[in-house]
Coordinates of C-alpha atoms and ligand atoms in Angstrom, one line a residue:
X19 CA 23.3 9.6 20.2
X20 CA 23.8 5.9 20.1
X21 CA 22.1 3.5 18.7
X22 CA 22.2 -0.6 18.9
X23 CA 22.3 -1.8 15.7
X24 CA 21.1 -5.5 14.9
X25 CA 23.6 -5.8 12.0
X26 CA 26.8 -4.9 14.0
X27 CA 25.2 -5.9 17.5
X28 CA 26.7 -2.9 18.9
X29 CA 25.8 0.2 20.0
X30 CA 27.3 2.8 17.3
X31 CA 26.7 6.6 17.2
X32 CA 24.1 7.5 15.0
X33 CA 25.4 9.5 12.6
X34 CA 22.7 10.2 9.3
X35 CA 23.3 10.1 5.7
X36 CA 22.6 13.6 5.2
X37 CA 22.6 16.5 7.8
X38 CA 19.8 16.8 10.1
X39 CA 17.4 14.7 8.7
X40 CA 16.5 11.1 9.4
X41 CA 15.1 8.2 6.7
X42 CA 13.3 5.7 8.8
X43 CA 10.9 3.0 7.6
X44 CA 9.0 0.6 10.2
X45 CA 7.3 -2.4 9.0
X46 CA 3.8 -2.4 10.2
X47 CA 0.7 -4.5 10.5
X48 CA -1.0 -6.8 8.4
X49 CA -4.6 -5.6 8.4
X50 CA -6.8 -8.4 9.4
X51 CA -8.0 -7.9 12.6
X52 CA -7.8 -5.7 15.7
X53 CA -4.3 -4.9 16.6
X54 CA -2.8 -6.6 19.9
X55 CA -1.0 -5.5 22.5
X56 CA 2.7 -6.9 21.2
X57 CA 1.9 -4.7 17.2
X58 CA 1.6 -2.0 19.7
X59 CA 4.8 -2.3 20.8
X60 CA 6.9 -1.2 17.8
X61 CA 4.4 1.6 17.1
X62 CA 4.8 3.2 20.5
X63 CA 8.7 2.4 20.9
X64 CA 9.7 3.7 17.7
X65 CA 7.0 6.7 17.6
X66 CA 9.1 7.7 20.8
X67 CA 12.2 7.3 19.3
X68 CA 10.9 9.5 16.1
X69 CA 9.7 12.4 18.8
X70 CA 13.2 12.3 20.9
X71 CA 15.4 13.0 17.6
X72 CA 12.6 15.5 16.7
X73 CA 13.4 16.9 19.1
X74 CA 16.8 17.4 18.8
X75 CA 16.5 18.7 15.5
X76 CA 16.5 16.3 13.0
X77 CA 13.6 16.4 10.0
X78 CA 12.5 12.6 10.6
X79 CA 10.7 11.0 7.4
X80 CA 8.6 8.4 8.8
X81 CA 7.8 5.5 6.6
X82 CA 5.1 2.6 8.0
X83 CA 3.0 0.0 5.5
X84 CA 0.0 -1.6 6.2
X85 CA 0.3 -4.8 4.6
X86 CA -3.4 -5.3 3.0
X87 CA -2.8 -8.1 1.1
X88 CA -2.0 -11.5 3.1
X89 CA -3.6 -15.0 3.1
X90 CA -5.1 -14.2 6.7
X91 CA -6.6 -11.5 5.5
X92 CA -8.4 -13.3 2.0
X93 CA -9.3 -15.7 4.5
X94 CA -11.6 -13.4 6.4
X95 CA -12.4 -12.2 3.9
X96 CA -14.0 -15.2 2.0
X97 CA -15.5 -16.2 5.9
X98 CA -17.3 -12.9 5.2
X99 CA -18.4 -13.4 1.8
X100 CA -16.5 -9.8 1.5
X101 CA -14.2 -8.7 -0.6
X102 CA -10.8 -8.6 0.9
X103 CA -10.4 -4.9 0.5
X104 CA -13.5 -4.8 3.2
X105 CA -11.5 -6.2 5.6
X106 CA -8.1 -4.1 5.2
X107 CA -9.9 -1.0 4.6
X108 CA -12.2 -1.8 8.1
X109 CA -8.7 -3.0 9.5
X110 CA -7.0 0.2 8.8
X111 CA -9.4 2.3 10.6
X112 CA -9.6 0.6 13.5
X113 CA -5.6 0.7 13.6
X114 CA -5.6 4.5 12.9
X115 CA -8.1 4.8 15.9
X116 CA -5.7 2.8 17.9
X117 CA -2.9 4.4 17.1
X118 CA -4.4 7.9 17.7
X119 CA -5.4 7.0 21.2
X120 CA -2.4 5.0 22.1
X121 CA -1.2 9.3 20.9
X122 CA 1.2 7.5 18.1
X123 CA 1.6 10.3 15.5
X124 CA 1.2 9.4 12.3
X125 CA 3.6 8.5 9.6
X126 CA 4.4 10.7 7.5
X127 CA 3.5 8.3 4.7
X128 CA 1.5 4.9 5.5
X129 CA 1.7 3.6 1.8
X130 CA -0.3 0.4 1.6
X131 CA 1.2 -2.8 -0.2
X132 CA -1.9 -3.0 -3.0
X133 CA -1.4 0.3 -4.0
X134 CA 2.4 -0.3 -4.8
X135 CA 2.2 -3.3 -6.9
X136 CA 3.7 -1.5 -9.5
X137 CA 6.7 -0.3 -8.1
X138 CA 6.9 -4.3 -6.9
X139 CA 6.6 -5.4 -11.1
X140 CA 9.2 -3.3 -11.9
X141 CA 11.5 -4.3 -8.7
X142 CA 11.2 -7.9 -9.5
X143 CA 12.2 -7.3 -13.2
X144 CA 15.4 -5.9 -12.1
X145 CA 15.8 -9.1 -10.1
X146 CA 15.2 -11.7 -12.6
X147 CA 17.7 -8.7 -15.1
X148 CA 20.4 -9.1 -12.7
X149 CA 20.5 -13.1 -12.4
X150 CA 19.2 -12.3 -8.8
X151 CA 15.8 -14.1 -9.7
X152 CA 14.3 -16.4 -11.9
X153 CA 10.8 -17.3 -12.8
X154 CA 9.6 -21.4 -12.5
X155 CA 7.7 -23.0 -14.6
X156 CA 4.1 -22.0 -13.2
X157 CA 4.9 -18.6 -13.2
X158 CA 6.6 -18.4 -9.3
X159 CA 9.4 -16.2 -9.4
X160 CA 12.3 -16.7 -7.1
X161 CA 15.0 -14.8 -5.6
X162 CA 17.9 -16.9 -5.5
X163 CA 18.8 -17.2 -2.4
X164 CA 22.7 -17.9 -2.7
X165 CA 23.4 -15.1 -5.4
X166 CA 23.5 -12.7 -2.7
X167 CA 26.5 -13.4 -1.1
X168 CA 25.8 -11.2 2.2
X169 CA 22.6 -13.1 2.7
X170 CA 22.8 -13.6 6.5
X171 CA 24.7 -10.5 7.6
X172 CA 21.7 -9.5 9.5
X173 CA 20.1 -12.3 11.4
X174 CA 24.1 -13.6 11.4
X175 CA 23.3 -16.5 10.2
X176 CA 25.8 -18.9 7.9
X177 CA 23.9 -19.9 4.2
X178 CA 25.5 -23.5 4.9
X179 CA 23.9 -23.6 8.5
X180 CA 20.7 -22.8 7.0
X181 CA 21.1 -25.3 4.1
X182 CA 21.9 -27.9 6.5
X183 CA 19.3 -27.1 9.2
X184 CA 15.4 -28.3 9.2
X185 CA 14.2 -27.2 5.8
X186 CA 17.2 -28.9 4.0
X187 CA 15.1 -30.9 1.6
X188 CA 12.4 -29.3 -0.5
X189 CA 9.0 -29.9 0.9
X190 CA 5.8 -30.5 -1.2
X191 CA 5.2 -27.1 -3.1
X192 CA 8.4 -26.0 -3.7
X193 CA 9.8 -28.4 -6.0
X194 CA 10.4 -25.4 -8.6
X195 CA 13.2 -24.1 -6.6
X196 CA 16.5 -24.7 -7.7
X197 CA 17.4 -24.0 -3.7
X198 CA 15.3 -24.7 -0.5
X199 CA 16.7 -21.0 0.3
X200 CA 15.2 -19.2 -2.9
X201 CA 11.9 -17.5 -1.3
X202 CA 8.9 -15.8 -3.5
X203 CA 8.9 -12.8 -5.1
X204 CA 5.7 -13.3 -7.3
X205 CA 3.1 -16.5 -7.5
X206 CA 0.5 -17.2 -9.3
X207 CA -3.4 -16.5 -8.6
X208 CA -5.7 -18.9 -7.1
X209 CA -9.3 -19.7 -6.9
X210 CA -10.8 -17.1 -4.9
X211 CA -7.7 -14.7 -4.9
X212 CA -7.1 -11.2 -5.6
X213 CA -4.3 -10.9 -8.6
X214 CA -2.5 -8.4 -10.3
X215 CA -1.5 -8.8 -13.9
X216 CA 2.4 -9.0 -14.3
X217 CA 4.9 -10.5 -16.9
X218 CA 4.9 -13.9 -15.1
X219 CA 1.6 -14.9 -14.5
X220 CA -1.7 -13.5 -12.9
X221 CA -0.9 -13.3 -9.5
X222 CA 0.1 -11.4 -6.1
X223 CA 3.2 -10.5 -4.6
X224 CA 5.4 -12.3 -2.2
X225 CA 5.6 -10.2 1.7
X226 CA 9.3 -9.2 1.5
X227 CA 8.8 -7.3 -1.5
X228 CA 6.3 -4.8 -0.6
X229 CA 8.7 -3.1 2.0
X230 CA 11.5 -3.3 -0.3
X231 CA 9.4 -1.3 -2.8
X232 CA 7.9 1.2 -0.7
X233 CA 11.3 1.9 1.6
X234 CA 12.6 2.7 -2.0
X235 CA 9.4 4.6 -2.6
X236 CA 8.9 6.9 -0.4
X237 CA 12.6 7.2 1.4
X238 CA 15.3 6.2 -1.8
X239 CA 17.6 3.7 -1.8
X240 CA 19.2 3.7 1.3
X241 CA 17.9 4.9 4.4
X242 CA 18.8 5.5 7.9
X243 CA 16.9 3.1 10.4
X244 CA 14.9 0.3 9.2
X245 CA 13.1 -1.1 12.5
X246 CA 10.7 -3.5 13.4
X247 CA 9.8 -6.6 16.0
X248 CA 12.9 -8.7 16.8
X249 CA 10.5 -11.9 14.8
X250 CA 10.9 -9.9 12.1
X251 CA 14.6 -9.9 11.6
X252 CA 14.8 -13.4 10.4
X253 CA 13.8 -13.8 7.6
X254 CA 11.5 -10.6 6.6
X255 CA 14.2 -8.0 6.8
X256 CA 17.5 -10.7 5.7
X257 CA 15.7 -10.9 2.7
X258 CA 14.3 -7.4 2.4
X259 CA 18.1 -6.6 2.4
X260 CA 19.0 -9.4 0.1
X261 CA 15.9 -7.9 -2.7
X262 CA 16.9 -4.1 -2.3
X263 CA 20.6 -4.2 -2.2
X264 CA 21.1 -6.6 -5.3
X265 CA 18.5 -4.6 -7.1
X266 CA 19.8 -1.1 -6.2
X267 CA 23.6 -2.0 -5.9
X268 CA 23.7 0.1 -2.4
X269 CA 23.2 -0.5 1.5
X270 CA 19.9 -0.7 1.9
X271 CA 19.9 0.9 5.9
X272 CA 22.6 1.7 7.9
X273 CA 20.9 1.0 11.4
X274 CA 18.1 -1.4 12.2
X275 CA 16.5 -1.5 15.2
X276 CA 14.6 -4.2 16.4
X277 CA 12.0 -4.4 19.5
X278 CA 12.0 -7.3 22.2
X279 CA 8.6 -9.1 22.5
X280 CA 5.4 -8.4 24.5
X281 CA 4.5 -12.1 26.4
X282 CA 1.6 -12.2 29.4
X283 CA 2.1 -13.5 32.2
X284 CA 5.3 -14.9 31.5
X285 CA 4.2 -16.6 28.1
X286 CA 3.7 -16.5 24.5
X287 CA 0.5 -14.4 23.5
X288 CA -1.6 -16.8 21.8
X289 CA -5.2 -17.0 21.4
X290 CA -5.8 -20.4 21.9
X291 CA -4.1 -19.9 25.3
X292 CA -6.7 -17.2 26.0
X293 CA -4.0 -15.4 26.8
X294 CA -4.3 -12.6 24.0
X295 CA -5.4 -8.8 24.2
X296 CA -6.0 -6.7 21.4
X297 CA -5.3 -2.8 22.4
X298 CA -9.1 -2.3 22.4
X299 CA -9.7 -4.6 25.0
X300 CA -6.7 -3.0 27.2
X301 CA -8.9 0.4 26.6
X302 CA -12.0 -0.6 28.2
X303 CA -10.0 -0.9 31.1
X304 CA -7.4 1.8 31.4
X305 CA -7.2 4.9 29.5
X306 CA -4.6 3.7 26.6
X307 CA -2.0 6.3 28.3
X308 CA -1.2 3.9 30.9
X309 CA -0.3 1.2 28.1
X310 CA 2.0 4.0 26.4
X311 CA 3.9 4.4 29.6
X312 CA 3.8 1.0 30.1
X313 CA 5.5 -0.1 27.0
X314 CA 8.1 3.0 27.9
X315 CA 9.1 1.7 31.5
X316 CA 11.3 -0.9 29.8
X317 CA 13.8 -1.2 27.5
X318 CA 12.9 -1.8 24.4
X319 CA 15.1 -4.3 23.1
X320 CA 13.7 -6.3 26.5
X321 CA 11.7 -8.9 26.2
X322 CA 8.5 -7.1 28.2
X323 CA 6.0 -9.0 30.3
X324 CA 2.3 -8.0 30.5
X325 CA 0.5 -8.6 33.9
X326 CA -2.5 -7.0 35.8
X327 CA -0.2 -6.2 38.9
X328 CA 2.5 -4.0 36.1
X329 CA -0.6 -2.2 34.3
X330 CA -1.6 -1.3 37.9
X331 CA 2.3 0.2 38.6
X332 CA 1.9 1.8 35.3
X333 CA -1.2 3.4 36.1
X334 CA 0.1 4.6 39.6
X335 CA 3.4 5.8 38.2
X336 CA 1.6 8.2 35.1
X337 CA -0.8 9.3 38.1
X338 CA 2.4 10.6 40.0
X339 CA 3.5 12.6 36.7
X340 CA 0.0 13.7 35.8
X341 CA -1.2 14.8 39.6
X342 CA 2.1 17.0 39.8
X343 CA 1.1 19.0 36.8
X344 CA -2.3 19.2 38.2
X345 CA -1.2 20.6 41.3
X346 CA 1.1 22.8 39.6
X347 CA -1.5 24.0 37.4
X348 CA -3.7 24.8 40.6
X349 CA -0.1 26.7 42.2
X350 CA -0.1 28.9 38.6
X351 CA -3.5 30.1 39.3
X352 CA -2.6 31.9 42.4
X353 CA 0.9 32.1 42.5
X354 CA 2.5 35.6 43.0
X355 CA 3.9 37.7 39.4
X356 CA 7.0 37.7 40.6
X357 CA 10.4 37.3 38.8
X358 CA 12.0 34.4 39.7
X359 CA 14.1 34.9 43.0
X360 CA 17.5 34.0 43.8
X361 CA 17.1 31.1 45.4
X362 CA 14.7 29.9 42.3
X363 CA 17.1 30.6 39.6
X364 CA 19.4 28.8 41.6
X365 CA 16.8 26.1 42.1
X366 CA 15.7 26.2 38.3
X367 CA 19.6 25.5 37.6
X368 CA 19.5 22.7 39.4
X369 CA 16.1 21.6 37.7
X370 CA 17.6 21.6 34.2
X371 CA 19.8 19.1 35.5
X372 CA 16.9 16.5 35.0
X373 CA 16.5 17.6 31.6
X374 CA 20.5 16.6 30.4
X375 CA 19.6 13.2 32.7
X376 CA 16.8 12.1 30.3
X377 CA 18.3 13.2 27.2
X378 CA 21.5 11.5 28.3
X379 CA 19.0 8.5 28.8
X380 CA 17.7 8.6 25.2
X381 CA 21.1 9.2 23.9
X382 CA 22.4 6.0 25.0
X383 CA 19.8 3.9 22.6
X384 CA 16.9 5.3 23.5
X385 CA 17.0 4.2 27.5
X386 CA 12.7 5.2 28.0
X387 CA 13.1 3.2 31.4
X388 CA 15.6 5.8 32.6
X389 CA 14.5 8.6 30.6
X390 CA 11.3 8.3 33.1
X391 CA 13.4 8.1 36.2
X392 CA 14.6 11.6 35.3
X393 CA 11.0 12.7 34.8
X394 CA 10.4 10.8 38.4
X395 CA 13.1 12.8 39.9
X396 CA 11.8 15.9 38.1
X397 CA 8.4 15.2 40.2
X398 CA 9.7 14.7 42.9
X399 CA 11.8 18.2 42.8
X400 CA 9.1 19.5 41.6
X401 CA 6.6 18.4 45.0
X402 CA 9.3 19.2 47.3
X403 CA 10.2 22.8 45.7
X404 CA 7.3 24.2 44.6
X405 CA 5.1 26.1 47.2
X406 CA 2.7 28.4 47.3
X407 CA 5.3 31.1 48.1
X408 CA 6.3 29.8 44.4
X409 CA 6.8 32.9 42.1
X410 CA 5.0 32.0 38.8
X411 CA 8.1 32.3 36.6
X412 CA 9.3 29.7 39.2
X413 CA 6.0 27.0 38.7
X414 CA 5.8 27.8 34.8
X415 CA 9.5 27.0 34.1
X416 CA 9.5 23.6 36.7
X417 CA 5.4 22.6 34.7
X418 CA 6.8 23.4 31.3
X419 CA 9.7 21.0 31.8
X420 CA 8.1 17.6 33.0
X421 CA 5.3 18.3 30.2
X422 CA 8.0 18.4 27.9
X423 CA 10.2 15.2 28.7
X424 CA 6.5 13.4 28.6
X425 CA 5.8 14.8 25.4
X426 CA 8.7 13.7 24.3
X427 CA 7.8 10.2 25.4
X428 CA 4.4 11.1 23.7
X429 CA 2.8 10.8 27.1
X430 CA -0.2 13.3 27.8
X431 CA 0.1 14.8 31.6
X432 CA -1.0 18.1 31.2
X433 CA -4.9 17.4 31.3
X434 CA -7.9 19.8 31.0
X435 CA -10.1 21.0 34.2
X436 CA -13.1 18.7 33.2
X437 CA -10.3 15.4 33.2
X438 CA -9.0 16.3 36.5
X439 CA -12.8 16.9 37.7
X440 CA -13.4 13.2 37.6
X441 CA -10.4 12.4 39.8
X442 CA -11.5 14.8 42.4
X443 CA -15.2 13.2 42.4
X444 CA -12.9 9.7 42.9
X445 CA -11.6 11.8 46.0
X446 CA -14.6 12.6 47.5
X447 CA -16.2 9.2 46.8
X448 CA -13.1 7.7 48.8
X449 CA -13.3 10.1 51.5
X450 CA -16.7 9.6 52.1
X451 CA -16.5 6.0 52.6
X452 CA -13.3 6.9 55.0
X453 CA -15.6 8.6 57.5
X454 CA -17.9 5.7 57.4
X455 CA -15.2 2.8 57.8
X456 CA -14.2 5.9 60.8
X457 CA -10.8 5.9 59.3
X458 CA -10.7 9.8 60.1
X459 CA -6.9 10.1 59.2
X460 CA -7.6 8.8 55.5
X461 CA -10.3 11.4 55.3
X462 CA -8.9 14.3 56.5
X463 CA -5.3 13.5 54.3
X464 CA -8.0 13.5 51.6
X465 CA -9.7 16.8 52.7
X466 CA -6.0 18.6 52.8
X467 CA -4.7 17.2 49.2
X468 CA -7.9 18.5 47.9
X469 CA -7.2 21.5 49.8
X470 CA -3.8 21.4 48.4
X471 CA -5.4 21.8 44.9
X472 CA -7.7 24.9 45.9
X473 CA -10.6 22.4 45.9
X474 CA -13.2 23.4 49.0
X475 CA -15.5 20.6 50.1
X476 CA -19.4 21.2 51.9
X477 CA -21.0 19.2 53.8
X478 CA -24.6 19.9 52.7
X479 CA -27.9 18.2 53.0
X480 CA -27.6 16.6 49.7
X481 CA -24.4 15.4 50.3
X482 CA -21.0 16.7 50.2
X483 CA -20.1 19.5 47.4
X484 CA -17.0 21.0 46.0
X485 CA -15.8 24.3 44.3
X486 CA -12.3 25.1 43.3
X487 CA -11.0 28.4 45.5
Ligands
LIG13 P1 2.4 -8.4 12.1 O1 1.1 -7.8 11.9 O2 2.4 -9.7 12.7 O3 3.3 -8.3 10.9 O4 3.2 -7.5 13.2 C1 3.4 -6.1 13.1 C2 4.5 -5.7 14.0 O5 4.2 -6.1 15.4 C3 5.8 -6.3 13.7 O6 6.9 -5.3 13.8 C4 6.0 -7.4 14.7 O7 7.3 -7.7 14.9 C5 5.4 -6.8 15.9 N1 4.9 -7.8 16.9 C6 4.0 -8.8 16.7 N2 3.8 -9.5 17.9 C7 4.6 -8.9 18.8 C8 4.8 -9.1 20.2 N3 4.2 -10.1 20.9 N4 5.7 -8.3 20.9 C9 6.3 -7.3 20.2 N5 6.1 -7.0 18.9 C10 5.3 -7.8 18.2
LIG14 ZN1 8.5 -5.1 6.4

């Protein structure tokens, strides 16, 4: 399996620090509002990426924060007249609901960033112990920027190129540095402000610190896959690297993976442009499986544009996958005991062929877009194989294995009788208004894929009724 890794910019093999078991920590949300569309993007690319080397074998200990501390999220909640806890704890919910219906699975551990502040204290002393930090005059204390000599590796940027570029000169506020480059570790309280005492000064931790501290936690000192948004690599994660590796004296992570962003139509997601969805308003619309797959028909490390016209492709492309289980599921109850013939072995041979197509797809950097293709083709031998001469060894094996690759891409395609009922009502709604418009070869293609299913229609007084065969 290969993975591309931000801090070589190639694609290397993946090989983890200890035998069949993976370390990964992804940085997640700050808890202020609804998530949008583009935090759901890392949740679902990397909860795929967690299910494909699941399943092939690997223990995977999943590590994602909530940040719950964070001026945006003070600021709410003094708009409130809450406390700020309100507002993360409210926030988290939501988030979990989110995740649950985009079907994200959750981490094995979601520490939050106020319940770690210890861990931050003592992480920060080791700093300022090692000449890697130093404390200002009001209590600030600094990591010092330049005493970290790899500082840059990751976003592969040059200290001097930095120095020299827009924030040369110290603006207003940070005239304690000795470096424009130094960043916060610790500051000081302010009116208004939740604080935590420390050695330094009442006061709240700095962002880059809290994923040091809980990667450390809840995974050790070095891990295998650190990912996140590609915003994030510059300069959350450079100095995450810079804070954990000059405390611990080890590579932090060996891989870090980093997704493209979301825009719509074209452009930046920004509220004032109205241009900005959160994933509940997506769900009113379509059922949140159609963003999943969505989000999986490209790349991940491309950038990915949102449109109306792409949700509706997304939506018609699941249906394909989802309607070919269905009808399988309608061949199973009727298909003959049988053994599987000749011919099917021979066909089921050929169908496993799908199966090394997508996992060579996810091997090469987790490729979803293709990965799907093979489930596509899979369909699409599927439709053109299976009969209702089918023997049901024969329809199990060719169902189990497209419900499989879409579990692996956590998509749901295997749905109850009641879901599918709803789609069959859509049916007979369409093929009613067929007749009418006297587009008789609409309606009777209708009246045969329903057929198809075992679904038998009546024309009654009260209208047209159906029972499955
Ligand atoms: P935040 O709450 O802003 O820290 O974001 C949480 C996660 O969502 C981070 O991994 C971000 O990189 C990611 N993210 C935010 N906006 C987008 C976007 N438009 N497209 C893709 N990822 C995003
Ligand atoms: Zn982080």
């Amino acid at each position: 399996m290969k993975i591309f890794n931000t801090l070589s910019r190639q694609k290397e093999e993946f090989v983890p620090l200890e035998e069949g078991k993976v370390s990964m920590y992804v940085c997640g949300p700050t808890v202020y509002n609804l998530i949008h569309i583009g935090n759901a993007r890392p949740m679902i690319v990397f909860d795929t990426a967690r299910r494909y080397m699941e399943h092939k074998g690997y223990a995977v200990n999943y590590v994602s924060n909530f940040t719950d501390v964070d001026d945006k999220i003070i600021k709410k909640a003094n708009e409130e007249g809450v406390d700020p806890s309100v507002i993360s704890e409210r926030y988290i919910e939501e988030c979990r609901k989110d995740m649950q219906a985009l079907n994200v699975k959750p981490a094995t551990t979601h520490p939050k960033a106020t319940e770690e502040i210890e861990g931050m204290i003592e992480m920060i002393k080791t700093l300022i112990e090692k000449d890697h930090a130093y404390v200002a005059k009001d209590g600030t204390v600094y990591f010092k920027t330049r005493s970290f000599a790899q500082y840059g590796k990751l976003s592969h940027k040059n200290l001097d190129d930095l120095r020299s570029g827009g924030r040369s000169l110290l603006v207003s506020g940070e005239e304690q540095k000795q470096d424009p480059l130094d960043f916060v570790l610790w500051k000081p309280k302010k009116e208004g402000e939740p604080f935590w005492e420390s050695p330094w000064c009442e006061g709240r931790p700095g962002w880059h610190i809290e994923c040091s501290v809980m990667s450390k936690r809840y995974l050790g000192d070095e891990i295998d896959i650190h990912a996140g948004g590609e915003d994030l690599i510059f300069p959350h994660h450079e100095n995450e690297i810079a804070q954990s590796e000059a405390a611990n004296g080890k590579e932090f992570a060996k891989y870090w993976m980093h997704n493209g962003f979301l825009n719509i139509d074209n452009k930046k997601m920004s509220k004032s442009e109205g241009n900005f969805f959160t994933v509940r308003d997506i769900s009113e619309k379509y059922d949140l499986q159609v963003l999943r797959f969505f989000m999986l028909s490209a790349h991940y490390r491309s950038p990915l544009n949102f449109s109306a016209e792409l949700m509706e492709a997304a939506k018609n492309g699941l249906d394909r996958i989802v309607t070919s289980v269905a009808n399988l599921n309608f061949l199973l109850k009727n298909a003959p005991d049988e053994e599987m013939t000749e011919e099917e072995r021979k066909l089921a041979e050929e169908a496993k062929g799908y199966i090394a197509q997508f996992d060579t797809a996810m091997d090469d950097d987790f490729n979803t877009a293709d990965a799907i293709s093979a489930i596509f083709d899979l369909v699409k031998f599927a439709n053109t194989h299976v009969s209702e001469s089918s023997g049901r060894a024969f329809v199990q094996t060719v169902k189990d294995e497209i419900v499989l690759l879409s579990d692996i891409c956590g998509l749901i395609v295997d749905k109850k009788e009641e879901i599918l009922d709803a789609r069959i009502e859509e049916l007979i709604k369409e093929r009613q208004e067929a007749r009418k418009a006297k587009n008789f070869a609409r309606a009777d293609e209708i009246r045969d894929t329903l057929a198809a299913q075992g679904i038998i229609l009546e024309d009654t007084r009260e209208g047209v009724k159906w029972k499955r065969a």
